[in-house]
Coordinates of N, CA and C in Angstrom, one line a residue:
M1 N 72.5 125.1 131.6 CA 72.8 123.7 131.6 C 72.4 123.1 133.0
T2 N 71.7 122.0 132.9 CA 71.2 121.3 134.1 C 71.9 120.0 134.2
V3 N 72.0 119.5 135.5 CA 72.7 118.3 135.7 C 71.6 117.3 136.2
D4 N 71.6 116.1 135.5 CA 70.6 115.1 135.9 C 71.1 114.3 137.1
R5 N 70.5 114.5 138.2 CA 70.9 113.9 139.5 C 70.4 112.4 139.6
S6 N 69.5 112.0 138.7 CA 69.0 110.6 138.8 C 70.0 109.5 138.4
V7 N 71.1 109.9 137.8 CA 72.1 108.9 137.4 C 73.2 109.0 138.4
G8 N 73.4 107.9 139.1 CA 74.5 107.8 140.1 C 75.9 107.6 139.5
P9 N 76.9 107.9 140.2 CA 78.3 107.8 139.7 C 78.6 106.3 139.2
D10 N 78.0 105.3 139.8 CA 78.3 104.0 139.4 C 77.6 103.6 138.1
Q11 N 76.7 104.4 137.6 CA 76.0 104.2 136.4 C 76.6 105.0 135.2
L12 N 77.5 105.8 135.5 CA 78.1 106.7 134.4 C 78.9 105.9 133.4
Y13 N 79.6 104.9 133.9 CA 80.6 104.2 133.1 C 80.2 102.7 132.7
R14 N 78.9 102.5 132.7 CA 78.4 101.2 132.4 C 78.5 101.0 130.9
T15 N 78.8 99.8 130.4 CA 78.9 99.5 129.0 C 77.5 99.3 128.5
P16 N 77.2 99.7 127.3 CA 75.9 99.6 126.7 C 75.6 98.1 126.5
S17 N 74.3 97.7 126.4 CA 74.0 96.4 126.2 C 74.3 96.0 124.7
V18 N 74.4 94.7 124.5 CA 74.8 94.2 123.2 C 73.6 94.0 122.3
T19 N 73.1 95.1 121.8 CA 71.9 95.1 120.9 C 72.1 96.1 119.8
G20 N 71.4 95.9 118.7 CA 71.5 96.8 117.6 C 72.8 97.1 117.1
R21 N 73.3 98.3 117.2 CA 74.5 98.7 116.6 C 75.7 98.1 117.2
N22 N 75.7 97.7 118.5 CA 76.8 97.1 119.1 C 77.1 95.7 118.6
N23 N 76.1 95.0 118.0 CA 76.3 93.7 117.4 C 77.4 93.8 116.3
L24 N 77.3 94.9 115.5 CA 78.3 95.1 114.5 C 79.7 95.3 115.1
S25 N 79.8 96.1 116.1 CA 81.1 96.3 116.7 C 81.6 95.0 117.3
T26 N 80.7 94.1 117.8 CA 81.2 92.8 118.3 C 81.7 92.0 117.2
A27 N 81.0 92.0 116.1 CA 81.4 91.2 114.9 C 82.7 91.7 114.4
V28 N 82.9 93.0 114.3 CA 84.2 93.6 113.9 C 85.3 93.2 114.8
R29 N 85.0 93.3 116.1 CA 86.0 92.9 117.1 C 86.4 91.5 117.0
E30 N 85.5 90.6 116.7 CA 85.8 89.2 116.5 C 86.7 89.0 115.3
V31 N 86.3 89.6 114.2 CA 87.1 89.5 113.0 C 88.5 90.0 113.1
V32 N 88.7 91.2 113.8 CA 90.0 91.8 114.0 C 90.8 90.9 114.9
F33 N 90.2 90.3 116.0 CA 90.9 89.4 116.9 C 91.4 88.2 116.1
W34 N 90.6 87.5 115.2 CA 91.0 86.3 114.5 C 92.1 86.7 113.5
I35 N 92.0 87.9 112.9 CA 93.0 88.3 111.9 C 94.3 88.4 112.7
A36 N 94.3 89.0 113.9 CA 95.5 89.2 114.7 C 96.1 87.8 115.1
V37 N 95.2 86.9 115.5 CA 95.7 85.6 115.9 C 96.3 84.9 114.7
T38 N 95.7 85.0 113.6 CA 96.3 84.3 112.4 C 97.6 85.0 112.0
S39 N 97.7 86.3 112.0 CA 99.0 87.0 111.7 C 100.1 86.6 112.7
C40 N 99.7 86.6 114.0 CA 100.7 86.2 115.0 C 101.2 84.8 114.8
A41 N 100.3 83.9 114.5 CA 100.6 82.5 114.4 C 101.5 82.3 113.2
V42 N 101.2 82.9 112.1 CA 102.1 82.8 110.9 C 103.5 83.4 111.2
A43 N 103.5 84.5 111.8 CA 104.8 85.1 112.2 C 105.6 84.2 113.1
Q44 N 105.0 83.7 114.1 CA 105.7 82.9 115.1 C 106.2 81.6 114.5
V45 N 105.4 81.0 113.6 CA 105.8 79.8 112.9 C 107.0 80.1 112.0
A46 N 107.0 81.2 111.4 CA 108.2 81.6 110.5 C 109.4 81.8 111.4
I47 N 109.3 82.4 112.6 CA 110.4 82.7 113.4 C 111.0 81.4 114.0
V48 N 110.1 80.5 114.4 CA 110.6 79.2 115.0 C 111.2 78.4 113.8
R49 N 110.6 78.4 112.7 CA 111.2 77.7 111.5 C 112.6 78.2 111.2
L50 N 112.8 79.5 111.2 CA 114.1 80.0 110.9 C 115.1 79.7 112.0
A51 N 114.6 79.7 113.2 CA 115.5 79.3 114.3 C 116.0 77.8 114.2
V52 N 115.1 77.0 113.8 CA 115.4 75.6 113.7 C 116.3 75.3 112.5
R53 N 116.1 76.1 111.4 CA 116.9 75.9 110.2 C 118.1 76.8 110.2
A54 N 118.6 77.3 111.3 CA 119.7 78.2 111.3 C 121.0 77.5 110.8
T55 N 121.2 76.2 111.1 CA 122.3 75.4 110.6 C 121.7 74.2 110.0
P56 N 121.9 74.0 108.7 CA 121.4 72.8 108.0 C 122.0 71.5 108.7
R57 N 121.2 70.5 108.7 CA 121.6 69.2 109.4 C 122.8 68.6 108.6
G58 N 123.7 68.0 109.3 CA 124.8 67.3 108.7 C 126.0 68.2 108.3
E59 N 125.8 69.5 108.4 CA 126.9 70.4 108.1 C 127.6 70.8 109.3
V60 N 128.9 71.0 109.2 CA 129.7 71.5 110.4 C 129.5 73.0 110.4
P61 N 129.2 73.6 111.5 CA 129.0 75.0 111.6 C 130.3 75.7 111.3
E62 N 130.3 76.8 110.6 CA 131.5 77.6 110.4 C 131.9 78.3 111.6
T63 N 133.0 78.9 111.6 CA 133.5 79.7 112.8 C 132.5 80.8 113.0
G64 N 132.1 81.0 114.2 CA 131.1 82.0 114.5 C 129.7 81.6 114.4
A65 N 129.4 80.4 113.8 CA 128.1 79.9 113.7 C 127.6 79.3 115.0
L66 N 126.3 79.1 115.2 CA 125.8 78.6 116.4 C 126.2 77.2 116.7
S67 N 126.6 76.9 117.9 CA 126.9 75.5 118.3 C 125.6 74.9 118.7
R68 N 125.6 73.6 119.0 CA 124.3 72.9 119.4 C 123.6 73.6 120.6
S69 N 124.4 74.0 121.6 CA 123.8 74.6 122.7 C 123.3 76.0 122.4
G70 N 124.0 76.7 121.5 CA 123.6 78.0 121.1 C 122.3 77.9 120.2
R71 N 122.2 76.9 119.4 CA 121.1 76.7 118.6 C 119.9 76.4 119.5
G72 N 120.1 75.6 120.5 CA 119.0 75.3 121.4 C 118.5 76.5 122.1
M73 N 119.4 77.4 122.5 CA 119.0 78.6 123.2 C 118.2 79.5 122.2
E74 N 118.7 79.5 120.9 CA 117.9 80.3 119.9 C 116.5 79.8 119.7
I75 N 116.4 78.5 119.7 CA 115.0 77.9 119.6 C 114.2 78.3 120.8
A76 N 114.8 78.2 122.0 CA 114.1 78.5 123.2 C 113.6 80.0 123.2
W77 N 114.5 80.9 122.8 CA 114.2 82.3 122.8 C 113.1 82.6 121.7
A78 N 113.0 81.7 120.7 CA 111.9 81.9 119.7 C 110.6 81.3 120.3
L79 N 110.6 80.3 121.1 CA 109.4 79.7 121.7 C 108.9 80.5 122.9
I80 N 109.7 81.2 123.6 CA 109.2 81.9 124.8 C 108.2 83.0 124.4
P81 N 108.6 83.9 123.4 CA 107.6 84.9 123.0 C 106.3 84.2 122.5
A82 N 106.4 83.1 121.8 CA 105.2 82.4 121.3 C 104.3 82.0 122.4
G83 N 104.9 81.4 123.5 CA 104.1 81.1 124.7 C 103.5 82.3 125.3
A84 N 104.2 83.3 125.4 CA 103.6 84.6 126.0 C 102.5 85.1 125.2
L85 N 102.7 85.0 123.9 CA 101.6 85.5 123.0 C 100.4 84.7 123.1
I86 N 100.5 83.4 123.2 CA 99.4 82.5 123.4 C 98.6 82.8 124.7
V87 N 99.4 83.1 125.7 CA 98.7 83.5 127.0 C 98.0 84.8 126.9
V88 N 98.5 85.8 126.2 CA 97.9 87.1 126.0 C 96.6 86.9 125.2
L89 N 96.7 86.1 124.1 CA 95.5 85.9 123.3 C 94.4 85.1 124.0
L90 N 94.8 84.1 124.8 CA 93.8 83.4 125.6 C 93.1 84.3 126.6
L91 N 93.9 85.1 127.3 CA 93.3 86.1 128.3 C 92.4 87.1 127.6
T92 N 92.8 87.5 126.4 CA 91.9 88.5 125.7 C 90.6 87.8 125.3
W93 N 90.7 86.5 124.8 CA 89.5 85.8 124.5 C 88.6 85.6 125.7
R94 N 89.2 85.2 126.8 CA 88.4 85.0 128.1 C 87.7 86.3 128.5
A95 N 88.4 87.5 128.4 CA 87.9 88.7 128.8 C 86.7 89.1 127.9
W96 N 86.7 88.7 126.7 CA 85.5 89.1 125.8 C 84.4 88.1 125.9
H97 N 84.7 86.8 126.4 CA 83.7 85.8 126.4 C 83.7 85.2 127.9
P98 N 83.1 86.0 128.8 CA 83.1 85.5 130.2 C 82.3 84.2 130.4

């Protein structure tokens, strides 16, 4: 077994150019990304919708039900992960499209 000394250590981990076969992997990566974005968006909309509809309007909450301030906190805790998810998805998009 021989070692090729013409390749330096900085060249060992270079990513291949985007030609030929890598175009397919780029297309697959894009499709998977947009499927993930759509799935996360649908899930977050459902979570926020459930948080907003926790107590129907005009009804007095039963004992143990969320008060107005508790309902606001529930909505906030539903929106915080949505915001974090948007940041992660945007950073991922920027990393793939410099």
